[in-house]
PDB file of C-alpha atoms in Angstrom:
ATOM      1  CA  SER A   1      12.126  49.702 -14.401  1.00  0.00           C
ATOM      2  CA  ALA A   2       9.059  52.377 -14.078  1.00  0.00           C
ATOM      3  CA  VAL A   3       6.092  52.446 -11.757  1.00  0.00           C
ATOM      4  CA  ILE A   4       3.037  54.157 -13.413  1.00  0.00           C
ATOM      5  CA  SER A   5      -0.153  54.981 -11.632  1.00  0.00           C
ATOM      6  CA  GLN A   6      -3.498  56.165 -13.213  1.00  0.00           C
ATOM      7  CA  LYS A   7      -6.373  57.332 -11.983  1.00  0.00           C
ATOM      8  CA  PRO A   8      -9.228  56.528 -12.240  1.00  0.00           C
ATOM      9  CA  SER A   9      -8.871  52.819 -12.075  1.00  0.00           C
ATOM     10  CA  ARG A  10     -12.349  52.575 -13.305  1.00  0.00           C
ATOM     11  CA  ASP A  11     -15.442  54.487 -14.335  1.00  0.00           C
ATOM     12  CA  ILE A  12     -18.614  54.055 -15.704  1.00  0.00           C
ATOM     13  CA  CYS A  13     -20.018  57.233 -17.629  1.00  0.00           C
ATOM     14  CA  GLN A  14     -23.033  58.270 -19.899  1.00  0.00           C
ATOM     15  CA  ARG A  15     -23.051  58.773 -23.521  1.00  0.00           C
ATOM     16  CA  GLY A  16     -21.821  62.309 -24.716  1.00  0.00           C
ATOM     17  CA  THR A  17     -19.622  62.976 -21.660  1.00  0.00           C
ATOM     18  CA  SER A  18     -15.984  63.006 -21.439  1.00  0.00           C
ATOM     19  CA  LEU A  19     -13.388  61.344 -19.055  1.00  0.00           C
ATOM     20  CA  THR A  20     -10.195  62.597 -18.564  1.00  0.00           C
ATOM     21  CA  ILE A  21      -7.363  59.818 -17.379  1.00  0.00           C
ATOM     22  CA  GLN A  22      -4.349  60.785 -15.474  1.00  0.00           C
ATOM     23  CA  CYS A  23      -0.841  58.935 -15.802  1.00  0.00           C
ATOM     24  CA  GLN A  24       1.830  59.758 -13.469  1.00  0.00           C
ATOM     25  CA  VAL A  25       5.128  58.174 -13.497  1.00  0.00           C
ATOM     26  CA  ASP A  26       7.885  57.714 -11.118  1.00  0.00           C
ATOM     27  CA  SER A  27      10.576  58.953 -12.923  1.00  0.00           C
ATOM     28  CA  GLN A  28      11.199  61.711 -15.944  1.00  0.00           C
ATOM     29  CA  VAL A  29      10.684  60.475 -19.070  1.00  0.00           C
ATOM     30  CA  THR A  30      10.634  61.605 -23.088  1.00  0.00           C
ATOM     31  CA  MET A  31       7.675  59.651 -24.643  1.00  0.00           C
ATOM     32  CA  MET A  32       4.584  58.208 -22.819  1.00  0.00           C
ATOM     33  CA  PHE A  33       2.235  56.201 -24.744  1.00  0.00           C
ATOM     34  CA  TRP A  34      -1.746  55.938 -24.525  1.00  0.00           C
ATOM     35  CA  TYR A  35      -3.070  52.630 -25.956  1.00  0.00           C
ATOM     36  CA  ARG A  36      -6.709  51.393 -25.951  1.00  0.00           C
ATOM     37  CA  GLN A  37      -7.938  47.921 -25.203  1.00  0.00           C
ATOM     38  CA  GLN A  38     -11.237  47.023 -26.496  1.00  0.00           C
ATOM     39  CA  PRO A  39     -13.225  44.038 -25.013  1.00  0.00           C
ATOM     40  CA  GLY A  40     -11.535  40.859 -25.263  1.00  0.00           C
ATOM     41  CA  GLN A  41      -9.255  42.238 -28.109  1.00  0.00           C
ATOM     42  CA  SER A  42      -5.367  43.417 -28.102  1.00  0.00           C
ATOM     43  CA  LEU A  43      -3.881  46.851 -27.448  1.00  0.00           C
ATOM     44  CA  THR A  44      -3.954  49.250 -30.173  1.00  0.00           C
ATOM     45  CA  LEU A  45      -1.860  52.693 -29.633  1.00  0.00           C
ATOM     46  CA  ILE A  46      -3.962  55.874 -29.627  1.00  0.00           C
ATOM     47  CA  ALA A  47      -1.162  58.350 -29.526  1.00  0.00           C
ATOM     48  CA  THR A  48       2.761  59.189 -28.217  1.00  0.00           C
ATOM     49  CA  ALA A  49       2.814  62.364 -25.909  1.00  0.00           C
ATOM     50  CA  ASN A  50       6.263  63.929 -25.882  1.00  0.00           C
ATOM     51  CA  GLN A  51       6.821  66.838 -23.578  1.00  0.00           C
ATOM     52  CA  GLY A  52       6.395  70.491 -24.910  1.00  0.00           C
ATOM     53  CA  SER A  53       4.766  69.389 -28.254  1.00  0.00           C
ATOM     54  CA  GLU A  54       1.552  68.024 -29.647  1.00  0.00           C
ATOM     55  CA  ALA A  55       1.002  64.583 -29.287  1.00  0.00           C
ATOM     56  CA  THR A  56       1.221  62.383 -32.179  1.00  0.00           C
ATOM     57  CA  TYR A  57      -1.861  60.449 -33.193  1.00  0.00           C
ATOM     58  CA  GLU A  58      -2.030  57.051 -35.100  1.00  0.00           C
ATOM     59  CA  SER A  59      -4.313  56.242 -37.722  1.00  0.00           C
ATOM     60  CA  GLY A  60      -7.932  56.111 -36.784  1.00  0.00           C
ATOM     61  CA  PHE A  61      -7.432  58.365 -33.645  1.00  0.00           C
ATOM     62  CA  VAL A  62      -7.943  61.815 -33.666  1.00  0.00           C
ATOM     63  CA  ILE A  63      -7.198  64.939 -31.496  1.00  0.00           C
ATOM     64  CA  ASP A  64     -10.633  66.203 -31.094  1.00  0.00           C
ATOM     65  CA  LYS A  65     -11.897  62.505 -29.578  1.00  0.00           C
ATOM     66  CA  PHE A  66      -8.695  61.979 -27.708  1.00  0.00           C
ATOM     67  CA  PRO A  67      -6.928  65.334 -26.635  1.00  0.00           C
ATOM     68  CA  ILE A  68      -3.573  64.703 -24.737  1.00  0.00           C
ATOM     69  CA  SER A  69      -1.799  66.700 -22.507  1.00  0.00           C
ATOM     70  CA  ARG A  70       1.723  66.354 -21.342  1.00  0.00           C
ATOM     71  CA  PRO A  71       2.927  69.345 -19.083  1.00  0.00           C
ATOM     72  CA  ASN A  72       5.915  67.656 -17.695  1.00  0.00           C
ATOM     73  CA  LEU A  73       8.348  64.991 -18.098  1.00  0.00           C
ATOM     74  CA  THR A  74       6.575  62.908 -15.556  1.00  0.00           C
ATOM     75  CA  PHE A  75       2.689  63.226 -15.920  1.00  0.00           C
ATOM     76  CA  SER A  76      -0.112  63.072 -18.969  1.00  0.00           C
ATOM     77  CA  THR A  77      -3.626  62.969 -19.352  1.00  0.00           C
ATOM     78  CA  LEU A  78      -5.659  61.672 -21.995  1.00  0.00           C
ATOM     79  CA  THR A  79      -9.620  62.755 -22.387  1.00  0.00           C
ATOM     80  CA  VAL A  80     -11.818  60.536 -23.785  1.00  0.00           C
ATOM     81  CA  SER A  81     -14.666  62.958 -25.396  1.00  0.00           C
ATOM     82  CA  ASN A  82     -17.973  63.114 -26.369  1.00  0.00           C
ATOM     83  CA  MET A  83     -18.247  59.108 -25.590  1.00  0.00           C
ATOM     84  CA  SER A  84     -20.133  56.538 -26.790  1.00  0.00           C
ATOM     85  CA  PRO A  85     -20.550  52.745 -25.940  1.00  0.00           C
ATOM     86  CA  GLU A  86     -18.220  51.876 -28.502  1.00  0.00           C
ATOM     87  CA  ASP A  87     -15.339  54.130 -26.369  1.00  0.00           C
ATOM     88  CA  SER A  88     -16.217  51.080 -23.621  1.00  0.00           C
ATOM     89  CA  SER A  89     -12.141  49.869 -23.315  1.00  0.00           C
ATOM     90  CA  ILE A  90      -9.395  49.795 -21.184  1.00  0.00           C
ATOM     91  CA  TYR A  91      -7.253  52.756 -21.509  1.00  0.00           C
ATOM     92  CA  LEU A  92      -3.293  52.365 -20.422  1.00  0.00           C
ATOM     93  CA  CYS A  93      -0.410  54.541 -20.113  1.00  0.00           C
ATOM     94  CA  SER A  94       2.835  53.012 -20.816  1.00  0.00           C
ATOM     95  CA  VAL A  95       6.431  54.376 -20.909  1.00  0.00           C
ATOM     96  CA  ARG A  96      10.133  53.345 -22.121  1.00  0.00           C
ATOM     97  CA  GLY A  97      12.436  52.604 -19.145  1.00  0.00           C
ATOM     98  CA  ARG A  98      15.358  54.625 -18.768  1.00  0.00           C
ATOM     99  CA  LEU A  99      18.276  52.989 -20.367  1.00  0.00           C
ATOM    100  CA  THR A 100      16.269  50.064 -21.528  1.00  0.00           C
ATOM    101  CA  ASP A 101      14.054  49.218 -24.395  1.00  0.00           C
ATOM    102  CA  THR A 102      11.466  47.712 -21.891  1.00  0.00           C
ATOM    103  CA  GLN A 103       8.211  49.468 -22.009  1.00  0.00           C
ATOM    104  CA  TYR A 104       6.519  49.576 -18.795  1.00  0.00           C
ATOM    105  CA  PHE A 105       2.743  49.759 -18.515  1.00  0.00           C
ATOM    106  CA  GLY A 106       0.064  51.528 -16.003  1.00  0.00           C
ATOM    107  CA  PRO A 107      -2.716  49.150 -14.251  1.00  0.00           C
ATOM    108  CA  GLY A 108      -5.316  50.727 -16.876  1.00  0.00           C
ATOM    109  CA  THR A 109      -8.132  52.664 -16.709  1.00  0.00           C
ATOM    110  CA  ARG A 110     -11.488  50.375 -17.289  1.00  0.00           C
ATOM    111  CA  LEU A 111     -14.153  52.757 -19.069  1.00  0.00           C
ATOM    112  CA  THR A 112     -17.866  51.810 -19.636  1.00  0.00           C
ATOM    113  CA  VAL A 113     -20.049  54.247 -21.268  1.00  0.00           C
ATOM    114  CA  LEU A 114     -23.688  53.538 -21.122  1.00  0.00           C
TER     115      LEU A 114
ATOM    116  CA  SER B   1      -2.663  46.329 -38.991  1.00  0.00           C
ATOM    117  CA  GLN B   2      -1.121  44.176 -36.043  1.00  0.00           C
ATOM    118  CA  GLN B   3       2.491  43.314 -36.692  1.00  0.00           C
ATOM    119  CA  GLY B   4       2.451  40.139 -34.014  1.00  0.00           C
ATOM    120  CA  GLU B   5      -0.210  37.230 -34.389  1.00  0.00           C
ATOM    121  CA  GLU B   6       0.193  34.755 -31.576  1.00  0.00           C
ATOM    122  CA  ASP B   7      -1.235  31.257 -31.819  1.00  0.00           C
ATOM    123  CA  PRO B   8      -3.021  29.440 -30.538  1.00  0.00           C
ATOM    124  CA  GLN B   9      -5.886  32.052 -29.671  1.00  0.00           C
ATOM    125  CA  ALA B  10      -6.380  29.773 -26.491  1.00  0.00           C
ATOM    126  CA  LEU B  11      -4.800  26.958 -24.662  1.00  0.00           C
ATOM    127  CA  SER B  12      -5.647  24.945 -21.798  1.00  0.00           C
ATOM    128  CA  ILE B  13      -3.430  23.023 -19.877  1.00  0.00           C
ATOM    129  CA  GLN B  14      -3.272  21.024 -16.749  1.00  0.00           C
ATOM    130  CA  GLU B  15      -0.761  21.962 -13.927  1.00  0.00           C
ATOM    131  CA  GLY B  16       2.420  20.920 -14.193  1.00  0.00           C
ATOM    132  CA  GLU B  17       2.376  20.702 -17.750  1.00  0.00           C
ATOM    133  CA  ASN B  18       4.375  22.962 -20.206  1.00  0.00           C
ATOM    134  CA  ALA B  19       2.566  25.885 -22.539  1.00  0.00           C
ATOM    135  CA  THR B  20       3.876  27.124 -25.433  1.00  0.00           C
ATOM    136  CA  MET B  21       2.799  30.449 -27.268  1.00  0.00           C
ATOM    137  CA  ASN B  22       3.698  31.287 -30.542  1.00  0.00           C
ATOM    138  CA  CYS B  23       4.000  34.753 -32.100  1.00  0.00           C
ATOM    139  CA  SER B  24       4.523  35.745 -35.983  1.00  0.00           C
ATOM    140  CA  TYR B  25       5.459  39.023 -37.284  1.00  0.00           C
ATOM    141  CA  LYS B  26       5.935  40.528 -40.521  1.00  0.00           C
ATOM    142  CA  THR B  27       8.633  43.353 -40.720  1.00  0.00           C
ATOM    143  CA  SER B  28      12.517  43.758 -39.296  1.00  0.00           C
ATOM    144  CA  ILE B  29      12.369  44.469 -35.628  1.00  0.00           C
ATOM    145  CA  ASN B  30      14.640  45.990 -33.041  1.00  0.00           C
ATOM    146  CA  ASN B  31      13.243  43.697 -30.196  1.00  0.00           C
ATOM    147  CA  LEU B  32      10.192  41.635 -29.345  1.00  0.00           C
ATOM    148  CA  GLN B  33       8.816  41.615 -25.940  1.00  0.00           C
ATOM    149  CA  TRP B  34       6.258  39.188 -24.245  1.00  0.00           C
ATOM    150  CA  TYR B  35       3.745  40.477 -21.418  1.00  0.00           C
ATOM    151  CA  ARG B  36       1.133  38.777 -19.125  1.00  0.00           C
ATOM    152  CA  GLN B  37      -2.436  40.447 -18.432  1.00  0.00           C
ATOM    153  CA  ASN B  38      -4.236  38.894 -15.798  1.00  0.00           C
ATOM    154  CA  SER B  39      -8.328  39.591 -16.135  1.00  0.00           C
ATOM    155  CA  GLY B  40      -8.068  43.067 -18.260  1.00  0.00           C
ATOM    156  CA  ARG B  41      -5.566  44.469 -15.736  1.00  0.00           C
ATOM    157  CA  GLY B  42      -2.575  45.975 -16.559  1.00  0.00           C
ATOM    158  CA  LEU B  43       0.408  44.505 -18.311  1.00  0.00           C
ATOM    159  CA  VAL B  44       3.196  42.685 -16.856  1.00  0.00           C
ATOM    160  CA  HIS B  45       6.644  42.990 -18.529  1.00  0.00           C
ATOM    161  CA  LEU B  46       7.751  39.208 -18.761  1.00  0.00           C
ATOM    162  CA  ILE B  47      10.802  38.945 -21.174  1.00  0.00           C
ATOM    163  CA  LEU B  48      12.484  41.613 -24.145  1.00  0.00           C
ATOM    164  CA  ILE B  49      14.498  39.558 -26.539  1.00  0.00           C
ATOM    165  CA  ARG B  50      16.242  41.595 -29.225  1.00  0.00           C
ATOM    166  CA  SER B  51      16.974  41.039 -32.937  1.00  0.00           C
ATOM    167  CA  ASN B  52      20.211  39.799 -32.196  1.00  0.00           C
ATOM    168  CA  GLU B  53      19.530  37.250 -29.671  1.00  0.00           C
ATOM    169  CA  ARG B  54      18.245  33.618 -30.448  1.00  0.00           C
ATOM    170  CA  GLU B  55      16.945  32.395 -26.824  1.00  0.00           C
ATOM    171  CA  LYS B  56      16.470  33.864 -23.337  1.00  0.00           C
ATOM    172  CA  HIS B  57      15.224  32.623 -20.020  1.00  0.00           C
ATOM    173  CA  SER B  58      13.668  33.865 -17.259  1.00  0.00           C
ATOM    174  CA  GLY B  59      13.114  31.358 -14.572  1.00  0.00           C
ATOM    175  CA  ARG B  60      10.258  29.236 -15.929  1.00  0.00           C
ATOM    176  CA  LEU B  61      10.320  31.173 -18.715  1.00  0.00           C
ATOM    177  CA  ARG B  62      12.063  30.573 -22.121  1.00  0.00           C
ATOM    178  CA  VAL B  63      11.673  32.750 -25.155  1.00  0.00           C
ATOM    179  CA  THR B  64      13.183  32.023 -28.885  1.00  0.00           C
ATOM    180  CA  LEU B  65      13.544  34.366 -31.573  1.00  0.00           C
ATOM    181  CA  ASP B  66      14.022  33.393 -35.413  1.00  0.00           C
ATOM    182  CA  THR B  67      14.150  36.492 -37.064  1.00  0.00           C
ATOM    183  CA  SER B  68      14.756  34.630 -40.289  1.00  0.00           C
ATOM    184  CA  LYS B  69      11.070  33.058 -39.704  1.00  0.00           C
ATOM    185  CA  LYS B  70       9.689  36.242 -38.155  1.00  0.00           C
ATOM    186  CA  SER B  71       8.620  34.196 -35.235  1.00  0.00           C
ATOM    187  CA  SER B  72       9.017  33.864 -31.350  1.00  0.00           C
ATOM    188  CA  SER B  73       7.823  31.479 -29.122  1.00  0.00           C
ATOM    189  CA  LEU B  74       7.236  31.465 -25.363  1.00  0.00           C
ATOM    190  CA  LEU B  75       7.534  28.524 -23.234  1.00  0.00           C
ATOM    191  CA  ILE B  76       6.247  28.299 -19.770  1.00  0.00           C
ATOM    192  CA  THR B  77       7.505  25.362 -17.828  1.00  0.00           C
ATOM    193  CA  ALA B  78       6.147  23.222 -14.902  1.00  0.00           C
ATOM    194  CA  SER B  79       2.977  25.730 -15.291  1.00  0.00           C
ATOM    195  CA  ARG B  80       0.646  26.492 -12.226  1.00  0.00           C
ATOM    196  CA  ALA B  81      -3.009  28.045 -11.757  1.00  0.00           C
ATOM    197  CA  ALA B  82      -1.603  31.148 -11.190  1.00  0.00           C
ATOM    198  CA  ASP B  83      -0.095  31.503 -14.900  1.00  0.00           C
ATOM    199  CA  THR B  84      -3.515  31.634 -15.972  1.00  0.00           C
ATOM    200  CA  ALA B  85      -3.755  34.894 -17.881  1.00  0.00           C
ATOM    201  CA  SER B  86      -3.545  36.349 -21.348  1.00  0.00           C
ATOM    202  CA  TYR B  87      -0.286  36.730 -23.124  1.00  0.00           C
ATOM    203  CA  PHE B  88       0.927  39.008 -25.556  1.00  0.00           C
ATOM    204  CA  CYS B  89       3.745  39.812 -27.918  1.00  0.00           C
ATOM    205  CA  ALA B  90       4.894  43.097 -28.782  1.00  0.00           C
ATOM    206  CA  THR B  91       7.697  44.130 -31.730  1.00  0.00           C
ATOM    207  CA  ASP B  92       9.559  47.068 -31.501  1.00  0.00           C
ATOM    208  CA  ALA B  93      10.210  47.782 -35.412  1.00  0.00           C
ATOM    209  CA  SER B  94      10.498  51.586 -34.702  1.00  0.00           C
ATOM    210  CA  GLN B  95      12.445  53.955 -36.828  1.00  0.00           C
ATOM    211  CA  GLY B  96      13.701  57.592 -36.016  1.00  0.00           C
ATOM    212  CA  GLY B  97      13.335  56.775 -32.192  1.00  0.00           C
ATOM    213  CA  SER B  98       9.585  56.707 -32.120  1.00  0.00           C
ATOM    214  CA  GLU B  99       9.649  53.452 -29.321  1.00  0.00           C
ATOM    215  CA  LYS B 100       6.395  52.227 -30.484  1.00  0.00           C
ATOM    216  CA  LEU B 101       5.019  48.921 -29.962  1.00  0.00           C
ATOM    217  CA  VAL B 102       2.751  47.033 -32.066  1.00  0.00           C
ATOM    218  CA  PHE B 103       0.878  43.945 -30.367  1.00  0.00           C
ATOM    219  CA  GLY B 104      -0.377  40.611 -31.092  1.00  0.00           C
ATOM    220  CA  LYS B 105      -3.752  39.189 -30.720  1.00  0.00           C
ATOM    221  CA  GLY B 106      -2.897  37.461 -27.609  1.00  0.00           C
ATOM    222  CA  THR B 107      -3.002  33.984 -26.143  1.00  0.00           C
ATOM    223  CA  LYS B 108      -5.648  32.977 -23.324  1.00  0.00           C
ATOM    224  CA  LEU B 109      -3.837  30.232 -21.286  1.00  0.00           C
ATOM    225  CA  THR B 110      -5.940  28.478 -18.904  1.00  0.00           C
ATOM    226  CA  VAL B 111      -3.983  26.379 -16.313  1.00  0.00           C
ATOM    227  CA  ASN B 112      -6.354  23.782 -14.575  1.00  0.00           C
ATOM    228  CA  PRO B 113      -5.502  22.628 -11.240  1.00  0.00           C
TER     229      PRO B 113
END
């Protein structure tokens, strides 16, 4: 299995500001995934982050709004830029385990935008 | 669009009863994974079932997969109050090594003591 930590666990932010969420994995992984879960909803994939290349964004998500860094094989950051109340969600980092198809999730970052 | 659709959306049962949740999907898959989420926290992985498997067990959990009907079910036997959570199915239909999962809307299970 993979152990994933995220920082911060929660935050309350003002409209128009930006927040950077960190994701740390206990083993080297090729791909890291960022998901969003809006209140009462399911998870939606924002982007896939590969080390050494630009992230691949899903339809409806753009790099200017959700810039992602992937400096090495165990770490990634997601920034939520120019936030509005509609960005209030749980943001989750995910990786696939080594030698397995199982995908593991971090504890999530609960973001509230006022 | 969402690949998986769970039903029911909400389920309320008494402790000791069995809970069955269903998931339907639209395209061919490599595998299907079930997750539990307690009160908006992180997701806990429960079971992965591959497209060539029909049934898997893990403790009180039983998962079936019917690829001809593009559906899966999660059965929790002898439920406990601690099983109260939201349950999601997620399908891996990735091609070319993308490893993406697509999640269903989830079933909110309440187990009453």
